[in-house]
PDB file of C-alpha atoms in Angstrom:
ATOM      1  CA  MET A   1     -22.477  16.971  27.871  1.00  0.00           C
ATOM      2  CA  LEU A   2     -23.298  14.849  24.709  1.00  0.00           C
ATOM      3  CA  ARG A   3     -20.839  16.836  22.335  1.00  0.00           C
ATOM      4  CA  ARG A   4     -18.010  16.991  25.069  1.00  0.00           C
ATOM      5  CA  LEU A   5     -17.824  13.557  25.597  1.00  0.00           C
ATOM      6  CA  GLU A   6     -17.461  13.052  21.590  1.00  0.00           C
ATOM      7  CA  THR A   7     -14.830  15.742  21.356  1.00  0.00           C
ATOM      8  CA  SER A   8     -13.146  13.951  23.594  1.00  0.00           C
ATOM      9  CA  LEU A   9     -13.246  10.961  21.824  1.00  0.00           C
ATOM     10  CA  VAL A  10     -12.300  12.132  19.094  1.00  0.00           C
ATOM     11  CA  ILE A  11      -9.128  13.797  20.169  1.00  0.00           C
ATOM     12  CA  ALA A  12      -8.537   9.987  21.876  1.00  0.00           C
ATOM     13  CA  ILE A  13      -9.098   8.649  18.287  1.00  0.00           C
ATOM     14  CA  SER A  14      -6.520  10.638  16.936  1.00  0.00           C
ATOM     15  CA  LEU A  15      -3.790  10.340  19.846  1.00  0.00           C
ATOM     16  CA  ILE A  16      -3.882   6.923  19.380  1.00  0.00           C
ATOM     17  CA  VAL A  17      -3.448   6.757  15.977  1.00  0.00           C
ATOM     18  CA  MET A  18      -0.976   9.002  16.090  1.00  0.00           C
ATOM     19  CA  ILE A  19       1.158   7.248  18.769  1.00  0.00           C
ATOM     20  CA  VAL A  20       0.478   3.648  16.891  1.00  0.00           C
ATOM     21  CA  ASN A  21       2.640   5.407  13.786  1.00  0.00           C
ATOM     22  CA  LEU A  22       4.957   6.731  15.972  1.00  0.00           C
ATOM     23  CA  LEU A  23       5.551   3.472  17.230  1.00  0.00           C
ATOM     24  CA  PRO A  24       8.171   1.673  15.159  1.00  0.00           C
ATOM     25  CA  PHE A  25       9.967   5.300  14.780  1.00  0.00           C
ATOM     26  CA  LEU A  26      10.460   4.759  18.847  1.00  0.00           C
ATOM     27  CA  ARG A  27      11.238   0.440  17.859  1.00  0.00           C
ATOM     28  CA  ARG A  28      13.805   1.662  15.873  1.00  0.00           C
ATOM     29  CA  LEU A  29      14.832   4.365  18.349  1.00  0.00           C
ATOM     30  CA  VAL A  30      14.995   2.336  20.774  1.00  0.00           C
ATOM     31  CA  THR A  31      16.134  -1.161  19.712  1.00  0.00           C
ATOM     32  CA  THR A  32      19.417   0.610  18.183  1.00  0.00           C
ATOM     33  CA  PRO A  33      22.645  -1.185  18.228  1.00  0.00           C
ATOM     34  CA  PRO A  34      24.979   0.548  20.327  1.00  0.00           C
ATOM     35  CA  ASP A  35      27.593   0.197  17.387  1.00  0.00           C
ATOM     36  CA  ARG A  36      25.131   1.614  14.723  1.00  0.00           C
ATOM     37  CA  VAL A  37      23.459   5.304  14.002  1.00  0.00           C
ATOM     38  CA  PHE A  38      20.025   5.611  13.149  1.00  0.00           C
ATOM     39  CA  LEU A  39      19.089   8.217  11.238  1.00  0.00           C
ATOM     40  CA  GLY A  40      15.669   9.183  12.587  1.00  0.00           C
ATOM     41  CA  THR A  41      14.220   7.473   9.629  1.00  0.00           C
ATOM     42  CA  GLN A  42      10.806   5.622   9.211  1.00  0.00           C
ATOM     43  CA  PHE A  43      10.630   4.318   5.614  1.00  0.00           C
ATOM     44  CA  TYR A  44      12.213   4.198   2.703  1.00  0.00           C
ATOM     45  CA  THR A  45      15.994   6.464   3.877  1.00  0.00           C
ATOM     46  CA  LEU A  46      17.036   7.297   0.240  1.00  0.00           C
ATOM     47  CA  ASP A  47      13.593   8.730   0.245  1.00  0.00           C
ATOM     48  CA  PHE A  48      13.763  10.064   3.700  1.00  0.00           C
ATOM     49  CA  ASN A  49      17.452  12.173   3.220  1.00  0.00           C
ATOM     50  CA  ILE A  50      16.180  13.906   0.257  1.00  0.00           C
ATOM     51  CA  TYR A  51      12.916  14.795   2.077  1.00  0.00           C
ATOM     52  CA  LEU A  52      15.221  15.925   5.183  1.00  0.00           C
ATOM     53  CA  GLY A  53      17.314  17.594   2.590  1.00  0.00           C
ATOM     54  CA  HIS A  54      13.714  19.818   1.834  1.00  0.00           C
ATOM     55  CA  PHE A  55      13.860  20.600   5.332  1.00  0.00           C
ATOM     56  CA  LYS A  56      17.292  21.337   5.920  1.00  0.00           C
ATOM     57  CA  GLU A  57      17.107  23.776   2.899  1.00  0.00           C
ATOM     58  CA  GLY A  58      14.019  25.764   4.288  1.00  0.00           C
ATOM     59  CA  ALA A  59      16.049  25.744   8.310  1.00  0.00           C
ATOM     60  CA  GLU A  60      18.710  27.355   6.657  1.00  0.00           C
ATOM     61  CA  GLY A  61      16.988  30.390   5.518  1.00  0.00           C
ATOM     62  CA  VAL A  62      17.789  29.549   1.424  1.00  0.00           C
ATOM     63  CA  PHE A  63      14.786  30.162  -0.722  1.00  0.00           C
ATOM     64  CA  LYS A  64      15.652  28.107  -3.597  1.00  0.00           C
ATOM     65  CA  ILE A  65      15.468  24.110  -2.827  1.00  0.00           C
ATOM     66  CA  HIS A  66      18.832  22.285  -4.496  1.00  0.00           C
ATOM     67  CA  ASP A  67      18.591  18.200  -5.331  1.00  0.00           C
ATOM     68  CA  LYS A  68      21.943  18.133  -2.512  1.00  0.00           C
ATOM     69  CA  HIS A  69      22.716  14.044  -3.228  1.00  0.00           C
ATOM     70  CA  THR A  70      23.980  15.183  -7.362  1.00  0.00           C
ATOM     71  CA  SER A  71      26.990  16.893  -8.255  1.00  0.00           C
ATOM     72  CA  GLU A  72      25.312  18.237 -10.855  1.00  0.00           C
ATOM     73  CA  PRO A  73      25.982  22.223 -10.747  1.00  0.00           C
ATOM     74  CA  HIS A  74      21.915  23.540 -10.310  1.00  0.00           C
ATOM     75  CA  ASP A  75      20.269  26.808  -9.925  1.00  0.00           C
ATOM     76  CA  GLY A  76      17.195  24.412  -7.055  1.00  0.00           C
ATOM     77  CA  PHE A  77      13.837  24.963  -7.630  1.00  0.00           C
ATOM     78  CA  LEU A  78      10.311  26.814  -6.172  1.00  0.00           C
ATOM     79  CA  LEU A  79       9.041  23.456  -5.421  1.00  0.00           C
ATOM     80  CA  ARG A  80       8.280  21.835  -2.491  1.00  0.00           C
ATOM     81  CA  ARG A  81       7.405  25.030  -0.942  1.00  0.00           C
ATOM     82  CA  GLU A  82       5.616  22.724   1.839  1.00  0.00           C
ATOM     83  CA  TYR A  83       9.336  21.311   3.007  1.00  0.00           C
ATOM     84  CA  TRP A  84      10.548  25.068   2.986  1.00  0.00           C
ATOM     85  CA  LEU A  85       7.765  26.376   5.131  1.00  0.00           C
ATOM     86  CA  TRP A  86       8.084  23.856   7.562  1.00  0.00           C
ATOM     87  CA  GLY A  87      10.957  23.875   7.577  1.00  0.00           C
ATOM     88  CA  PHE A  88      12.241  27.860   8.322  1.00  0.00           C
ATOM     89  CA  LEU A  89       9.581  28.114  10.581  1.00  0.00           C
ATOM     90  CA  THR A  90      10.109  25.188  13.015  1.00  0.00           C
ATOM     91  CA  GLY A  91      14.394  25.213  11.913  1.00  0.00           C
ATOM     92  CA  TYR A  92      15.300  28.928  10.641  1.00  0.00           C
ATOM     93  CA  LEU A  93      12.118  29.951  13.690  1.00  0.00           C
ATOM     94  CA  LEU A  94      12.565  27.925  16.560  1.00  0.00           C
ATOM     95  CA  LYS A  95      16.231  26.154  15.828  1.00  0.00           C
ATOM     96  CA  LEU A  96      15.289  22.510  16.064  1.00  0.00           C
ATOM     97  CA  PRO A  97      17.522  20.253  14.959  1.00  0.00           C
ATOM     98  CA  PRO A  98      16.646  18.340  11.202  1.00  0.00           C
ATOM     99  CA  TRP A  99      15.135  15.224  12.819  1.00  0.00           C
ATOM    100  CA  ALA A 100      12.944  16.859  15.335  1.00  0.00           C
ATOM    101  CA  ILE A 101      11.357  18.896  11.731  1.00  0.00           C
ATOM    102  CA  TYR A 102      10.402  16.073   9.913  1.00  0.00           C
ATOM    103  CA  HIS A 103       9.120  14.310  13.041  1.00  0.00           C
ATOM    104  CA  SER A 104       6.761  17.743  14.182  1.00  0.00           C
ATOM    105  CA  ALA A 105       6.162  17.873  10.338  1.00  0.00           C
ATOM    106  CA  ARG A 106       3.938  14.334  10.045  1.00  0.00           C
ATOM    107  CA  ILE A 107       2.857  15.168  13.434  1.00  0.00           C
ATOM    108  CA  THR A 108       1.285  17.856  12.673  1.00  0.00           C
ATOM    109  CA  ALA A 109      -0.036  17.093   9.500  1.00  0.00           C
ATOM    110  CA  GLY A 110      -1.726  14.053  10.852  1.00  0.00           C
ATOM    111  CA  LEU A 111      -3.125  15.623  13.452  1.00  0.00           C
ATOM    112  CA  ILE A 112      -4.955  18.100  10.770  1.00  0.00           C
ATOM    113  CA  LEU A 113      -5.711  15.695   8.153  1.00  0.00           C
ATOM    114  CA  LEU A 114      -7.787  13.443  11.194  1.00  0.00           C
ATOM    115  CA  ALA A 115      -9.143  17.016  12.605  1.00  0.00           C
ATOM    116  CA  ILE A 116     -10.641  18.099   8.795  1.00  0.00           C
ATOM    117  CA  ILE A 117     -11.746  14.412   8.304  1.00  0.00           C
ATOM    118  CA  TYR A 118     -13.968  15.194  11.101  1.00  0.00           C
ATOM    119  CA  ILE A 119     -15.264  18.482  10.069  1.00  0.00           C
ATOM    120  CA  LEU A 120     -16.208  16.585   6.662  1.00  0.00           C
ATOM    121  CA  ILE A 121     -17.725  14.191   8.461  1.00  0.00           C
ATOM    122  CA  ARG A 122     -20.083  16.586  10.655  1.00  0.00           C
ATOM    123  CA  ARG A 123     -20.993  17.466   7.664  1.00  0.00           C
ATOM    124  CA  VAL A 124     -22.651  14.631   6.778  1.00  0.00           C
ATOM    125  CA  PHE A 125     -23.217  12.805   9.593  1.00  0.00           C
ATOM    126  CA  SER A 126     -26.004  13.900  12.189  1.00  0.00           C
ATOM    127  CA  ARG A 127     -25.670  11.964  14.758  1.00  0.00           C
ATOM    128  CA  PRO A 128     -23.554  11.367  16.998  1.00  0.00           C
ATOM    129  CA  THR A 129     -22.976   7.425  17.104  1.00  0.00           C
ATOM    130  CA  GLN A 130     -22.822   8.003  13.874  1.00  0.00           C
ATOM    131  CA  ARG A 131     -19.994  10.236  12.582  1.00  0.00           C
ATOM    132  CA  LEU A 132     -17.851   8.435  15.308  1.00  0.00           C
ATOM    133  CA  THR A 133     -18.584   5.101  13.786  1.00  0.00           C
ATOM    134  CA  ALA A 134     -17.470   6.722  10.335  1.00  0.00           C
ATOM    135  CA  PHE A 135     -14.865   8.257  11.969  1.00  0.00           C
ATOM    136  CA  VAL A 136     -13.857   4.709  13.034  1.00  0.00           C
ATOM    137  CA  LEU A 137     -14.295   3.492  10.509  1.00  0.00           C
ATOM    138  CA  ALA A 138     -11.566   6.286   8.533  1.00  0.00           C
ATOM    139  CA  THR A 139      -8.563   6.030  10.816  1.00  0.00           C
ATOM    140  CA  LEU A 140      -9.411   1.493   9.473  1.00  0.00           C
ATOM    141  CA  VAL A 141      -9.359   2.703   5.827  1.00  0.00           C
ATOM    142  CA  ALA A 142      -6.556  -0.406   5.446  1.00  0.00           C
ATOM    143  CA  GLY A 143      -8.631  -2.689   7.188  1.00  0.00           C
ATOM    144  CA  PHE A 144      -8.566  -3.901  10.583  1.00  0.00           C
ATOM    145  CA  PRO A 145      -5.318  -5.617  11.484  1.00  0.00           C
ATOM    146  CA  LYS A 146      -4.904 -10.168  10.637  1.00  0.00           C
ATOM    147  CA  TYR A 147      -1.624 -12.149  11.429  1.00  0.00           C
ATOM    148  CA  THR A 148       0.003 -13.634   8.717  1.00  0.00           C
ATOM    149  CA  LEU A 149       2.710 -16.630   8.165  1.00  0.00           C
ATOM    150  CA  ASP A 150       5.495 -15.502   6.640  1.00  0.00           C
ATOM    151  CA  PRO A 151       6.770 -18.598   4.832  1.00  0.00           C
ATOM    152  CA  ALA A 152      10.628 -16.935   4.676  1.00  0.00           C
ATOM    153  CA  THR A 153      11.118 -17.276   8.431  1.00  0.00           C
ATOM    154  CA  GLY A 154       7.112 -19.812   9.401  1.00  0.00           C
ATOM    155  CA  LYS A 155       7.032 -17.071  11.573  1.00  0.00           C
ATOM    156  CA  LYS A 156       3.951 -15.173  12.418  1.00  0.00           C
ATOM    157  CA  SER A 157       3.492 -10.962  11.937  1.00  0.00           C
ATOM    158  CA  LEU A 158       0.274  -7.523  12.231  1.00  0.00           C
ATOM    159  CA  ASP A 159      -0.322  -7.122   9.520  1.00  0.00           C
ATOM    160  CA  LEU A 160      -3.474  -5.565   7.981  1.00  0.00           C
ATOM    161  CA  PHE A 161      -6.409  -6.929   5.278  1.00  0.00           C
ATOM    162  CA  LEU A 162      -5.361  -4.183   2.374  1.00  0.00           C
ATOM    163  CA  ASN A 163      -2.075  -4.158   3.155  1.00  0.00           C
ATOM    164  CA  TRP A 164      -0.910  -2.802   0.335  1.00  0.00           C
ATOM    165  CA  PHE A 165      -2.815   0.512   0.847  1.00  0.00           C
ATOM    166  CA  LEU A 166      -0.721   2.274   2.612  1.00  0.00           C
ATOM    167  CA  GLU A 167      -0.746   5.795   2.514  1.00  0.00           C
ATOM    168  CA  PHE A 168      -4.129   5.623   4.582  1.00  0.00           C
ATOM    169  CA  ASP A 169      -2.687   2.501   6.626  1.00  0.00           C
ATOM    170  CA  PRO A 170      -2.349   4.030  10.948  1.00  0.00           C
ATOM    171  CA  ALA A 171      -0.076   0.972  12.066  1.00  0.00           C
ATOM    172  CA  SER A 172       2.664   2.991   9.221  1.00  0.00           C
ATOM    173  CA  ARG A 173       2.081   5.554   6.526  1.00  0.00           C
ATOM    174  CA  PHE A 174      -0.636   6.612   6.814  1.00  0.00           C
ATOM    175  CA  ALA A 175       1.798  10.247   8.735  1.00  0.00           C
ATOM    176  CA  THR A 176       4.797   9.313   6.988  1.00  0.00           C
ATOM    177  CA  LEU A 177       5.455  11.785   3.652  1.00  0.00           C
ATOM    178  CA  PHE A 178       5.094  15.073   4.510  1.00  0.00           C
ATOM    179  CA  HIS A 179       3.742  16.168   1.517  1.00  0.00           C
ATOM    180  CA  TYR A 180       1.174  13.629   1.180  1.00  0.00           C
ATOM    181  CA  LEU A 181      -0.785  15.028   4.166  1.00  0.00           C
ATOM    182  CA  VAL A 182      -0.458  18.397   2.903  1.00  0.00           C
ATOM    183  CA  GLY A 183      -2.203  17.048  -0.430  1.00  0.00           C
ATOM    184  CA  ALA A 184      -4.529  15.134   1.612  1.00  0.00           C
ATOM    185  CA  ILE A 185      -5.614  18.320   3.675  1.00  0.00           C
ATOM    186  CA  LEU A 186      -6.137  20.602   0.543  1.00  0.00           C
ATOM    187  CA  LEU A 187      -8.068  17.723  -1.218  1.00  0.00           C
ATOM    188  CA  LEU A 188     -11.249  17.745   1.938  1.00  0.00           C
ATOM    189  CA  GLY A 189     -10.524  21.371   2.406  1.00  0.00           C
ATOM    190  CA  PHE A 190     -11.073  21.865  -0.963  1.00  0.00           C
ATOM    191  CA  ILE A 191     -14.453  19.225  -0.704  1.00  0.00           C
ATOM    192  CA  LEU A 192     -15.111  21.404   2.305  1.00  0.00           C
ATOM    193  CA  LEU A 193     -15.638  24.938   0.736  1.00  0.00           C
ATOM    194  CA  PHE A 194     -16.609  22.589  -2.220  1.00  0.00           C
ATOM    195  CA  THR A 195     -20.024  21.613  -0.006  1.00  0.00           C
ATOM    196  CA  LYS A 196     -20.345  25.229   1.203  1.00  0.00           C
ATOM    197  CA  LEU A 197     -20.337  26.789  -2.183  1.00  0.00           C
ATOM    198  CA  ALA A 198     -23.012  24.275  -3.408  1.00  0.00           C
ATOM    199  CA  SER A 199     -25.350  24.704  -0.872  1.00  0.00           C
ATOM    200  CA  LYS A 200     -25.857  27.960  -1.094  1.00  0.00           C
ATOM    201  CA  ARG A 201     -26.912  30.646  -3.687  1.00  0.00           C
ATOM    202  CA  ILE A 202     -23.962  32.936  -4.956  1.00  0.00           C
ATOM    203  CA  THR A 203     -24.393  36.141  -7.041  1.00  0.00           C
ATOM    204  CA  PRO A 204     -22.422  39.238  -8.114  1.00  0.00           C
ATOM    205  CA  LYS A 205     -24.010  40.375  -4.971  1.00  0.00           C
ATOM    206  CA  SER A 206     -22.965  38.688  -2.600  1.00  0.00           C
ATOM    207  CA  LEU A 207     -21.024  39.674   0.538  1.00  0.00           C
ATOM    208  CA  ASN A 208     -17.381  38.071  -0.325  1.00  0.00           C
ATOM    209  CA  TRP A 209     -18.699  35.578  -3.031  1.00  0.00           C
ATOM    210  CA  LYS A 210     -14.141  36.522  -4.682  1.00  0.00           C
ATOM    211  CA  LEU A 211     -13.556  36.054  -1.860  1.00  0.00           C
ATOM    212  CA  GLU A 212     -15.149  32.685  -1.532  1.00  0.00           C
ATOM    213  CA  ILE A 213     -14.257  30.814  -5.512  1.00  0.00           C
ATOM    214  CA  GLY A 214     -10.672  32.157  -5.413  1.00  0.00           C
ATOM    215  CA  THR A 215      -9.950  30.527  -2.187  1.00  0.00           C
ATOM    216  CA  TRP A 216     -11.817  27.582  -3.769  1.00  0.00           C
ATOM    217  CA  CYS A 217      -9.728  27.415  -6.743  1.00  0.00           C
ATOM    218  CA  LEU A 218      -6.097  28.619  -5.081  1.00  0.00           C
ATOM    219  CA  THR A 219      -6.946  25.109  -2.500  1.00  0.00           C
ATOM    220  CA  GLY A 220      -7.260  22.956  -6.294  1.00  0.00           C
ATOM    221  CA  VAL A 221      -4.460  24.808  -7.250  1.00  0.00           C
ATOM    222  CA  LEU A 222      -2.044  24.481  -4.303  1.00  0.00           C
ATOM    223  CA  ALA A 223      -2.950  20.544  -3.803  1.00  0.00           C
ATOM    224  CA  GLY A 224      -2.173  19.681  -7.152  1.00  0.00           C
ATOM    225  CA  LEU A 225       2.238  21.551  -7.416  1.00  0.00           C
ATOM    226  CA  THR A 226       1.658  19.818  -3.700  1.00  0.00           C
ATOM    227  CA  HIS A 227       0.958  15.841  -4.515  1.00  0.00           C
ATOM    228  CA  PRO A 228      -0.225  16.003  -8.553  1.00  0.00           C
ATOM    229  CA  SER A 229      -2.212  12.994  -7.891  1.00  0.00           C
ATOM    230  CA  THR A 230      -4.283  15.375  -6.249  1.00  0.00           C
ATOM    231  CA  LEU A 231      -5.122  17.122  -8.554  1.00  0.00           C
ATOM    232  CA  ALA A 232      -5.770  14.870 -10.458  1.00  0.00           C
ATOM    233  CA  THR A 233      -8.602  13.646  -7.947  1.00  0.00           C
ATOM    234  CA  ILE A 234      -9.943  16.876  -7.707  1.00  0.00           C
ATOM    235  CA  TYR A 235     -10.599  17.244 -11.722  1.00  0.00           C
ATOM    236  CA  LEU A 236     -13.105  13.761 -10.957  1.00  0.00           C
ATOM    237  CA  ILE A 237     -14.982  15.853  -8.745  1.00  0.00           C
ATOM    238  CA  ILE A 238     -15.788  18.856 -10.189  1.00  0.00           C
ATOM    239  CA  PRO A 239     -18.256  17.650 -12.890  1.00  0.00           C
TER     240      PRO A 239
END
């Protein structure tokens, strides 16, 4: 009974975080003037169009990704495969429109990241109250909300104490950049695999030891290809 309650609370907290993260998008969607067109972005329109272009390449079934914001001819590249793969699965196979591909990617990756954060927390803490407290604090890593006064307008607005720590701000950018989310998922997956391997004795006669170590190494490589700074974090963890 207690385990089911803990799981329900974790799911509820995760959904609240994602709903809060979607509020800026929903607000812009509702308040867009009738003579304007809302593009569906949440932050940085120029970056959004580039990432959306990567999704569209996958949705169109084009294997290589091209920069459609340049007039110079080029052959395309094989990076950003996470964008291509999600675009292929949701756009090419499921026929979702580009804006739905973008938002389904960030919502799905955001929920997966929250789930793997909780799995890692379960490895560290044994008591449900400790795990729930740690999970809530993880979602508030950028600090608790506060009201700040804008000197230009004289109006108060909601801000965070660590407003420079944007990537894990649940109210804005936590689930915005798909490759950041995938990189974080792979990083935590790398840590989970590392703790699993470090907790048992592995010998050449151990079952599946090659597969386990190979998966661990592959996770680190994929993390570096997805988000290079994640690989730098991994290099700091290994020693």
